[in-house]
C-alpha cells in the first residue's frame, strides 16, 4: 500500500497568533503537488508544523502519515518514518560534516527498520555518497564540510537534495528549494528532484517560480491564502497564477470586515 500524508483541518498559531486556519491536504506516494500562495499566506508554517517545530502550536486538527498520528511523534520519529522536510532557511551544524550527518541519519533509519542492523559499512556508504554527489554535480570535497556552515544558497539546496537522495524518504516537502538559485543550479537541483520522483516518493514543492514549476510539472496545485488552501487544480492553475499573479485570489477569498 502506498504511503499517504493526510492533513485535516489544521490550525496552527505562533506565539498566540493564529496562522493556519484549517488546512486540508492529502498527498500520496508517487504524486507531485505544488503549494503556492503569496508571501505570508502560511506555506512555511505548514512545513514547520509538519516537522514538529516547537514554536508552532497546533491548536486543532490532525496529521496522519501511513496510519500513524504524526502529532504524537517527535521530530526525529517523523523523519525516521519517511517524512522529509527541506527548509527555506536550514540551520548550520558546525562540527558535523555532511558525510557524518548523512551516515548517522541512514543508520538511524536502518536501525528503526531493523533493531539488529549494524549500520551501513564505510565502503558501502562512500560508494553511495560518491554516486549521489556525482549525480548532483557536487564537488567530492563537499562531504567533508560542516553541514550548511558558510554554504552558498545553491550549496544548501544541493545538500538538501543530497540528503533526500541518500535517505530515500516516502514523502518530501520542499520549501522554496529553488530560491536563490541561478539557472544552472536550478537545473541541477530540479533534475536531482525529478530523478527521485517515482512511485515511492510523494513530493510537495512550495514555490513561486515559473521555471521550477514548469520543470516539476506538478499533478496537483494548491494555493494558500490567509492560512487556508483556497484553490486547487491541475497544472493550469499554476499557469494562471504565473500569468495573473495572486490578486484575483485575494479578491475572491478575502473576508470583508
Ligand atoms: P509563507 O511561507 O507563505 O510566506 P509563513 O508561513 O512564513 O508564510 O508566514 C505566515 C505568517 O506567519 C506571516 O504573517 C508571518 O509574519 C507569520 N510568522 C511566521 N513566522 C513567525 C514567527 N516566528 N513569529 C511570529 N509570526 C510569524
Ligand atoms: Mg515561506
JSON list of N, CA, C and O in Angstrom, two decimals, residues 42-85:
[
{"chain": "A", "resi": 42, "resn": "UNK", "atom": "N", "xyz": [1.23, 31.37, 4.78]},
{"chain": "A", "resi": 42, "resn": "UNK", "atom": "CA", "xyz": [1.32, 30.27, 5.75]},
{"chain": "A", "resi": 42, "resn": "UNK", "atom": "C", "xyz": [2.00, 29.01, 5.23]},
{"chain": "A", "resi": 42, "resn": "UNK", "atom": "O", "xyz": [1.99, 27.98, 5.92]},
{"chain": "A", "resi": 43, "resn": "UNK", "atom": "N", "xyz": [2.63, 29.08, 4.08]},
{"chain": "A", "resi": 43, "resn": "UNK", "atom": "CA", "xyz": [3.24, 27.88, 3.49]},
{"chain": "A", "resi": 43, "resn": "UNK", "atom": "C", "xyz": [4.35, 27.31, 4.36]},
{"chain": "A", "resi": 43, "resn": "UNK", "atom": "O", "xyz": [4.38, 26.11, 4.65]},
{"chain": "A", "resi": 44, "resn": "UNK", "atom": "N", "xyz": [5.27, 28.19, 4.79]},
{"chain": "A", "resi": 44, "resn": "UNK", "atom": "CA", "xyz": [6.38, 27.70, 5.61]},
{"chain": "A", "resi": 44, "resn": "UNK", "atom": "C", "xyz": [5.88, 27.23, 6.97]},
{"chain": "A", "resi": 44, "resn": "UNK", "atom": "O", "xyz": [6.40, 26.27, 7.54]},
{"chain": "A", "resi": 45, "resn": "UNK", "atom": "N", "xyz": [4.84, 27.90, 7.48]},
{"chain": "A", "resi": 45, "resn": "UNK", "atom": "CA", "xyz": [4.26, 27.47, 8.76]},
{"chain": "A", "resi": 45, "resn": "UNK", "atom": "C", "xyz": [3.76, 26.03, 8.65]},
{"chain": "A", "resi": 45, "resn": "UNK", "atom": "O", "xyz": [3.96, 25.23, 9.57]},
{"chain": "A", "resi": 46, "resn": "UNK", "atom": "N", "xyz": [3.15, 25.71, 7.54]},
{"chain": "A", "resi": 46, "resn": "UNK", "atom": "CA", "xyz": [2.68, 24.34, 7.34]},
{"chain": "A", "resi": 46, "resn": "UNK", "atom": "C", "xyz": [3.86, 23.36, 7.36]},
{"chain": "A", "resi": 46, "resn": "UNK", "atom": "O", "xyz": [3.80, 22.31, 8.01]},
{"chain": "A", "resi": 47, "resn": "UNK", "atom": "N", "xyz": [4.95, 23.74, 6.68]},
{"chain": "A", "resi": 47, "resn": "UNK", "atom": "CA", "xyz": [6.12, 22.86, 6.65]},
{"chain": "A", "resi": 47, "resn": "UNK", "atom": "C", "xyz": [6.70, 22.68, 8.06]},
{"chain": "A", "resi": 47, "resn": "UNK", "atom": "O", "xyz": [7.02, 21.56, 8.47]},
{"chain": "A", "resi": 48, "resn": "UNK", "atom": "N", "xyz": [6.80, 23.77, 8.83]},
{"chain": "A", "resi": 48, "resn": "UNK", "atom": "CA", "xyz": [7.35, 23.67, 10.19]},
{"chain": "A", "resi": 48, "resn": "UNK", "atom": "C", "xyz": [6.44, 22.85, 11.11]},
{"chain": "A", "resi": 48, "resn": "UNK", "atom": "O", "xyz": [6.92, 22.09, 11.94]},
{"chain": "A", "resi": 49, "resn": "UNK", "atom": "N", "xyz": [5.13, 23.03, 10.94]},
{"chain": "A", "resi": 49, "resn": "UNK", "atom": "CA", "xyz": [4.19, 22.26, 11.77]},
{"chain": "A", "resi": 49, "resn": "UNK", "atom": "C", "xyz": [4.32, 20.77, 11.45]},
{"chain": "A", "resi": 49, "resn": "UNK", "atom": "O", "xyz": [4.24, 19.92, 12.34]},
{"chain": "A", "resi": 50, "resn": "UNK", "atom": "N", "xyz": [4.56, 20.45, 10.18]},
{"chain": "A", "resi": 50, "resn": "UNK", "atom": "CA", "xyz": [4.74, 19.05, 9.79]},
{"chain": "A", "resi": 50, "resn": "UNK", "atom": "C", "xyz": [5.96, 18.45, 10.45]},
{"chain": "A", "resi": 50, "resn": "UNK", "atom": "O", "xyz": [5.98, 17.29, 10.82]},
{"chain": "A", "resi": 51, "resn": "UNK", "atom": "N", "xyz": [7.00, 19.27, 10.57]},
{"chain": "A", "resi": 51, "resn": "UNK", "atom": "CA", "xyz": [8.23, 18.79, 11.21]},
{"chain": "A", "resi": 51, "resn": "UNK", "atom": "C", "xyz": [8.07, 18.67, 12.72]},
{"chain": "A", "resi": 51, "resn": "UNK", "atom": "O", "xyz": [8.75, 17.88, 13.36]},
{"chain": "A", "resi": 52, "resn": "UNK", "atom": "N", "xyz": [7.19, 19.48, 13.29]},
{"chain": "A", "resi": 52, "resn": "UNK", "atom": "CA", "xyz": [7.04, 19.47, 14.74]},
{"chain": "A", "resi": 52, "resn": "UNK", "atom": "C", "xyz": [7.91, 20.50, 15.43]},
{"chain": "A", "resi": 52, "resn": "UNK", "atom": "O", "xyz": [8.37, 20.31, 16.55]},
{"chain": "A", "resi": 53, "resn": "UNK", "atom": "N", "xyz": [8.15, 21.61, 14.76]},
{"chain": "A", "resi": 53, "resn": "UNK", "atom": "CA", "xyz": [8.94, 22.70, 15.34]},
{"chain": "A", "resi": 53, "resn": "UNK", "atom": "C", "xyz": [8.23, 23.21, 16.60]},
{"chain": "A", "resi": 53, "resn": "UNK", "atom": "O", "xyz": [7.03, 23.52, 16.56]},
{"chain": "A", "resi": 54, "resn": "UNK", "atom": "N", "xyz": [8.95, 23.35, 17.72]},
{"chain": "A", "resi": 54, "resn": "UNK", "atom": "CA", "xyz": [8.30, 23.71, 18.99]},
{"chain": "A", "resi": 54, "resn": "UNK", "atom": "C", "xyz": [7.65, 25.10, 19.02]},
{"chain": "A", "resi": 54, "resn": "UNK", "atom": "O", "xyz": [6.75, 25.32, 19.82]},
{"chain": "A", "resi": 55, "resn": "UNK", "atom": "N", "xyz": [8.08, 26.02, 18.15]},
{"chain": "A", "resi": 55, "resn": "UNK", "atom": "CA", "xyz": [7.49, 27.36, 18.17]},
{"chain": "A", "resi": 55, "resn": "UNK", "atom": "C", "xyz": [6.09, 27.38, 17.53]},
{"chain": "A", "resi": 55, "resn": "UNK", "atom": "O", "xyz": [5.38, 28.37, 17.65]},
{"chain": "A", "resi": 56, "resn": "UNK", "atom": "N", "xyz": [5.74, 26.29, 16.86]},
{"chain": "A", "resi": 56, "resn": "UNK", "atom": "CA", "xyz": [4.48, 26.25, 16.13]},
{"chain": "A", "resi": 56, "resn": "UNK", "atom": "C", "xyz": [3.48, 25.39, 16.90]},
{"chain": "A", "resi": 56, "resn": "UNK", "atom": "O", "xyz": [3.65, 24.18, 17.02]},
{"chain": "A", "resi": 57, "resn": "UNK", "atom": "N", "xyz": [2.46, 26.02, 17.44]},
{"chain": "A", "resi": 57, "resn": "UNK", "atom": "CA", "xyz": [1.50, 25.32, 18.28]},
{"chain": "A", "resi": 57, "resn": "UNK", "atom": "C", "xyz": [0.32, 24.84, 17.43]},
{"chain": "A", "resi": 57, "resn": "UNK", "atom": "O", "xyz": [-0.31, 25.64, 16.74]},
{"chain": "A", "resi": 58, "resn": "UNK", "atom": "N", "xyz": [0.07, 23.55, 17.50]},
{"chain": "A", "resi": 58, "resn": "UNK", "atom": "CA", "xyz": [-1.10, 23.01, 16.79]},
{"chain": "A", "resi": 58, "resn": "UNK", "atom": "C", "xyz": [-2.30, 23.14, 17.72]},
{"chain": "A", "resi": 58, "resn": "UNK", "atom": "O", "xyz": [-2.35, 22.53, 18.79]},
{"chain": "A", "resi": 59, "resn": "UNK", "atom": "N", "xyz": [-3.24, 23.97, 17.33]},
{"chain": "A", "resi": 59, "resn": "UNK", "atom": "CA", "xyz": [-4.41, 24.25, 18.17]},
{"chain": "A", "resi": 59, "resn": "UNK", "atom": "C", "xyz": [-5.56, 23.30, 17.86]},
{"chain": "A", "resi": 59, "resn": "UNK", "atom": "O", "xyz": [-6.42, 23.06, 18.71]},
{"chain": "A", "resi": 60, "resn": "UNK", "atom": "N", "xyz": [-5.58, 22.80, 16.65]},
{"chain": "A", "resi": 60, "resn": "UNK", "atom": "CA", "xyz": [-6.68, 21.93, 16.26]},
{"chain": "A", "resi": 60, "resn": "UNK", "atom": "C", "xyz": [-6.27, 21.16, 15.00]},
{"chain": "A", "resi": 60, "resn": "UNK", "atom": "O", "xyz": [-5.36, 21.57, 14.29]},
{"chain": "A", "resi": 61, "resn": "UNK", "atom": "N", "xyz": [-6.96, 20.08, 14.73]},
{"chain": "A", "resi": 61, "resn": "UNK", "atom": "CA", "xyz": [-6.73, 19.33, 13.51]},
{"chain": "A", "resi": 61, "resn": "UNK", "atom": "C", "xyz": [-5.86, 18.10, 13.71]},
{"chain": "A", "resi": 61, "resn": "UNK", "atom": "O", "xyz": [-5.42, 17.82, 14.84]},
{"chain": "A", "resi": 62, "resn": "UNK", "atom": "N", "xyz": [-5.62, 17.41, 12.62]},
{"chain": "A", "resi": 62, "resn": "UNK", "atom": "CA", "xyz": [-4.88, 16.13, 12.68]},
{"chain": "A", "resi": 62, "resn": "UNK", "atom": "C", "xyz": [-3.89, 16.03, 11.54]},
{"chain": "A", "resi": 62, "resn": "UNK", "atom": "O", "xyz": [-4.12, 16.58, 10.46]},
{"chain": "A", "resi": 63, "resn": "UNK", "atom": "N", "xyz": [-2.81, 15.30, 11.78]},
{"chain": "A", "resi": 63, "resn": "UNK", "atom": "CA", "xyz": [-1.88, 14.94, 10.70]},
{"chain": "A", "resi": 63, "resn": "UNK", "atom": "C", "xyz": [-1.61, 13.44, 10.81]},
{"chain": "A", "resi": 63, "resn": "UNK", "atom": "O", "xyz": [-1.18, 12.95, 11.86]},
{"chain": "A", "resi": 64, "resn": "UNK", "atom": "N", "xyz": [-1.89, 12.73, 9.73]},
{"chain": "A", "resi": 64, "resn": "UNK", "atom": "CA", "xyz": [-1.67, 11.28, 9.70]},
{"chain": "A", "resi": 64, "resn": "UNK", "atom": "C", "xyz": [-0.69, 10.92, 8.60]},
{"chain": "A", "resi": 64, "resn": "UNK", "atom": "O", "xyz": [-0.74, 11.51, 7.52]},
{"chain": "A", "resi": 65, "resn": "UNK", "atom": "N", "xyz": [0.21, 10.00, 8.88]},
{"chain": "A", "resi": 65, "resn": "UNK", "atom": "CA", "xyz": [1.11, 9.50, 7.86]},
{"chain": "A", "resi": 65, "resn": "UNK", "atom": "C", "xyz": [1.20, 7.99, 7.99]},
{"chain": "A", "resi": 65, "resn": "UNK", "atom": "O", "xyz": [1.57, 7.48, 9.05]},
{"chain": "A", "resi": 66, "resn": "UNK", "atom": "N", "xyz": [0.82, 7.30, 6.95]},
{"chain": "A", "resi": 66, "resn": "UNK", "atom": "CA", "xyz": [0.80, 5.83, 6.96]},
{"chain": "A", "resi": 66, "resn": "UNK", "atom": "C", "xyz": [0.06, 5.30, 8.18]},
{"chain": "A", "resi": 66, "resn": "UNK", "atom": "O", "xyz": [0.54, 4.38, 8.85]},
{"chain": "A", "resi": 67, "resn": "UNK", "atom": "N", "xyz": [-1.05, 5.92, 8.50]},
{"chain": "A", "resi": 67, "resn": "UNK", "atom": "CA", "xyz": [-1.86, 5.45, 9.62]},
{"chain": "A", "resi": 67, "resn": "UNK", "atom": "C", "xyz": [-1.31, 5.82, 10.99]},
{"chain": "A", "resi": 67, "resn": "UNK", "atom": "O", "xyz": [-1.87, 5.44, 12.01]},
{"chain": "A", "resi": 68, "resn": "UNK", "atom": "N", "xyz": [-0.19, 6.57, 11.03]},
{"chain": "A", "resi": 68, "resn": "UNK", "atom": "CA", "xyz": [0.37, 6.97, 12.32]},
{"chain": "A", "resi": 68, "resn": "UNK", "atom": "C", "xyz": [0.00, 8.42, 12.60]},
{"chain": "A", "resi": 68, "resn": "UNK", "atom": "O", "xyz": [-0.02, 9.25, 11.70]},
{"chain": "A", "resi": 69, "resn": "UNK", "atom": "N", "xyz": [-0.25, 8.71, 13.87]},
{"chain": "A", "resi": 69, "resn": "UNK", "atom": "CA", "xyz": [-0.60, 10.05, 14.29]},
{"chain": "A", "resi": 69, "resn": "UNK", "atom": "C", "xyz": [0.67, 10.89, 14.41]},
{"chain": "A", "resi": 69, "resn": "UNK", "atom": "O", "xyz": [1.39, 10.80, 15.40]},
{"chain": "A", "resi": 70, "resn": "UNK", "atom": "N", "xyz": [0.93, 11.71, 13.40]},
{"chain": "A", "resi": 70, "resn": "UNK", "atom": "CA", "xyz": [2.18, 12.47, 13.33]},
{"chain": "A", "resi": 70, "resn": "UNK", "atom": "C", "xyz": [2.32, 13.44, 14.51]},
{"chain": "A", "resi": 70, "resn": "UNK", "atom": "O", "xyz": [3.41, 13.66, 15.03]},
{"chain": "A", "resi": 71, "resn": "UNK", "atom": "N", "xyz": [1.20, 14.00, 14.96]},
{"chain": "A", "resi": 71, "resn": "UNK", "atom": "CA", "xyz": [1.27, 14.98, 16.05]},
{"chain": "A", "resi": 71, "resn": "UNK", "atom": "C", "xyz": [1.74, 14.37, 17.37]},
{"chain": "A", "resi": 71, "resn": "UNK", "atom": "O", "xyz": [2.15, 15.08, 18.27]},
{"chain": "A", "resi": 72, "resn": "UNK", "atom": "N", "xyz": [1.70, 13.04, 17.44]},
{"chain": "A", "resi": 72, "resn": "UNK", "atom": "CA", "xyz": [2.20, 12.38, 18.66]},
{"chain": "A", "resi": 72, "resn": "UNK", "atom": "C", "xyz": [3.65, 11.93, 18.51]},
{"chain": "A", "resi": 72, "resn": "UNK", "atom": "O", "xyz": [4.20, 11.32, 19.41]},
{"chain": "A", "resi": 73, "resn": "UNK", "atom": "N", "xyz": [4.25, 12.24, 17.35]},
{"chain": "A", "resi": 73, "resn": "UNK", "atom": "CA", "xyz": [5.62, 11.79, 17.11]},
{"chain": "A", "resi": 73, "resn": "UNK", "atom": "C", "xyz": [6.61, 12.94, 17.28]},
{"chain": "A", "resi": 73, "resn": "UNK", "atom": "O", "xyz": [6.33, 14.07, 16.92]},
{"chain": "A", "resi": 74, "resn": "UNK", "atom": "N", "xyz": [7.80, 12.61, 17.82]},
{"chain": "A", "resi": 74, "resn": "UNK", "atom": "CA", "xyz": [8.88, 13.60, 17.93]},
{"chain": "A", "resi": 74, "resn": "UNK", "atom": "C", "xyz": [9.39, 13.89, 16.52]},
{"chain": "A", "resi": 74, "resn": "UNK", "atom": "O", "xyz": [9.25, 13.05, 15.63]},
{"chain": "A", "resi": 75, "resn": "UNK", "atom": "N", "xyz": [10.03, 15.07, 16.34]},
{"chain": "A", "resi": 75, "resn": "UNK", "atom": "CA", "xyz": [10.55, 15.40, 15.01]},
{"chain": "A", "resi": 75, "resn": "UNK", "atom": "C", "xyz": [11.43, 14.29, 14.40]},
{"chain": "A", "resi": 75, "resn": "UNK", "atom": "O", "xyz": [11.29, 13.97, 13.22]},
{"chain": "A", "resi": 76, "resn": "UNK", "atom": "N", "xyz": [12.31, 13.67, 15.20]},
{"chain": "A", "resi": 76, "resn": "UNK", "atom": "CA", "xyz": [13.19, 12.64, 14.62]},
{"chain": "A", "resi": 76, "resn": "UNK", "atom": "C", "xyz": [12.41, 11.38, 14.25]},
{"chain": "A", "resi": 76, "resn": "UNK", "atom": "O", "xyz": [12.74, 10.70, 13.29]},
{"chain": "A", "resi": 77, "resn": "UNK", "atom": "N", "xyz": [11.34, 11.10, 14.99]},
{"chain": "A", "resi": 77, "resn": "UNK", "atom": "CA", "xyz": [10.49, 9.94, 14.64]},
{"chain": "A", "resi": 77, "resn": "UNK", "atom": "C", "xyz": [9.80, 10.19, 13.30]},
{"chain": "A", "resi": 77, "resn": "UNK", "atom": "O", "xyz": [9.64, 9.28, 12.49]},
{"chain": "A", "resi": 78, "resn": "UNK", "atom": "N", "xyz": [9.38, 11.44, 13.10]},
{"chain": "A", "resi": 78, "resn": "UNK", "atom": "CA", "xyz": [8.71, 11.79, 11.85]},
{"chain": "A", "resi": 78, "resn": "UNK", "atom": "C", "xyz": [9.66, 11.55, 10.68]},
{"chain": "A", "resi": 78, "resn": "UNK", "atom": "O", "xyz": [9.26, 11.02, 9.65]},
{"chain": "A", "resi": 79, "resn": "UNK", "atom": "N", "xyz": [10.90, 11.96, 10.88]},
{"chain": "A", "resi": 79, "resn": "UNK", "atom": "CA", "xyz": [11.88, 11.78, 9.82]},
{"chain": "A", "resi": 79, "resn": "UNK", "atom": "C", "xyz": [12.16, 10.29, 9.58]},
{"chain": "A", "resi": 79, "resn": "UNK", "atom": "O", "xyz": [12.23, 9.84, 8.44]},
{"chain": "A", "resi": 80, "resn": "UNK", "atom": "N", "xyz": [12.29, 9.53, 10.67]},
{"chain": "A", "resi": 80, "resn": "UNK", "atom": "CA", "xyz": [12.57, 8.09, 10.50]},
{"chain": "A", "resi": 80, "resn": "UNK", "atom": "C", "xyz": [11.39, 7.35, 9.89]},
{"chain": "A", "resi": 80, "resn": "UNK", "atom": "O", "xyz": [11.56, 6.33, 9.25]},
{"chain": "A", "resi": 81, "resn": "UNK", "atom": "N", "xyz": [10.18, 7.90, 10.07]},
{"chain": "A", "resi": 81, "resn": "UNK", "atom": "CA", "xyz": [9.01, 7.28, 9.46]},
{"chain": "A", "resi": 81, "resn": "UNK", "atom": "C", "xyz": [8.96, 7.52, 7.95]},
{"chain": "A", "resi": 81, "resn": "UNK", "atom": "O", "xyz": [8.13, 6.94, 7.26]},
{"chain": "A", "resi": 82, "resn": "UNK", "atom": "N", "xyz": [9.84, 8.41, 7.44]},
{"chain": "A", "resi": 82, "resn": "UNK", "atom": "CA", "xyz": [9.90, 8.62, 5.99]},
{"chain": "A", "resi": 82, "resn": "UNK", "atom": "C", "xyz": [9.41, 9.97, 5.52]},
{"chain": "A", "resi": 82, "resn": "UNK", "atom": "O", "xyz": [9.21, 10.18, 4.34]},
{"chain": "A", "resi": 83, "resn": "UNK", "atom": "N", "xyz": [9.22, 10.89, 6.48]},
{"chain": "A", "resi": 83, "resn": "UNK", "atom": "CA", "xyz": [8.86, 12.26, 6.11]},
{"chain": "A", "resi": 83, "resn": "UNK", "atom": "C", "xyz": [10.14, 13.07, 5.99]},
{"chain": "A", "resi": 83, "resn": "UNK", "atom": "O", "xyz": [10.99, 13.02, 6.87]},
{"chain": "A", "resi": 84, "resn": "UNK", "atom": "N", "xyz": [10.25, 13.83, 4.92]},
{"chain": "A", "resi": 84, "resn": "UNK", "atom": "CA", "xyz": [11.45, 14.63, 4.72]},
{"chain": "A", "resi": 84, "resn": "UNK", "atom": "C", "xyz": [11.05, 16.07, 4.49]},
{"chain": "A", "resi": 84, "resn": "UNK", "atom": "O", "xyz": [10.20, 16.36, 3.67]},
{"chain": "A", "resi": 85, "resn": "UNK", "atom": "N", "xyz": [11.67, 16.97, 5.25]},
{"chain": "A", "resi": 85, "resn": "UNK", "atom": "CA", "xyz": [11.35, 18.38, 5.07]},
{"chain": "A", "resi": 85, "resn": "UNK", "atom": "C", "xyz": [12.61, 19.17, 4.81]},
{"chain": "A", "resi": 85, "resn": "UNK", "atom": "O", "xyz": [13.57, 19.09, 5.57]}
]
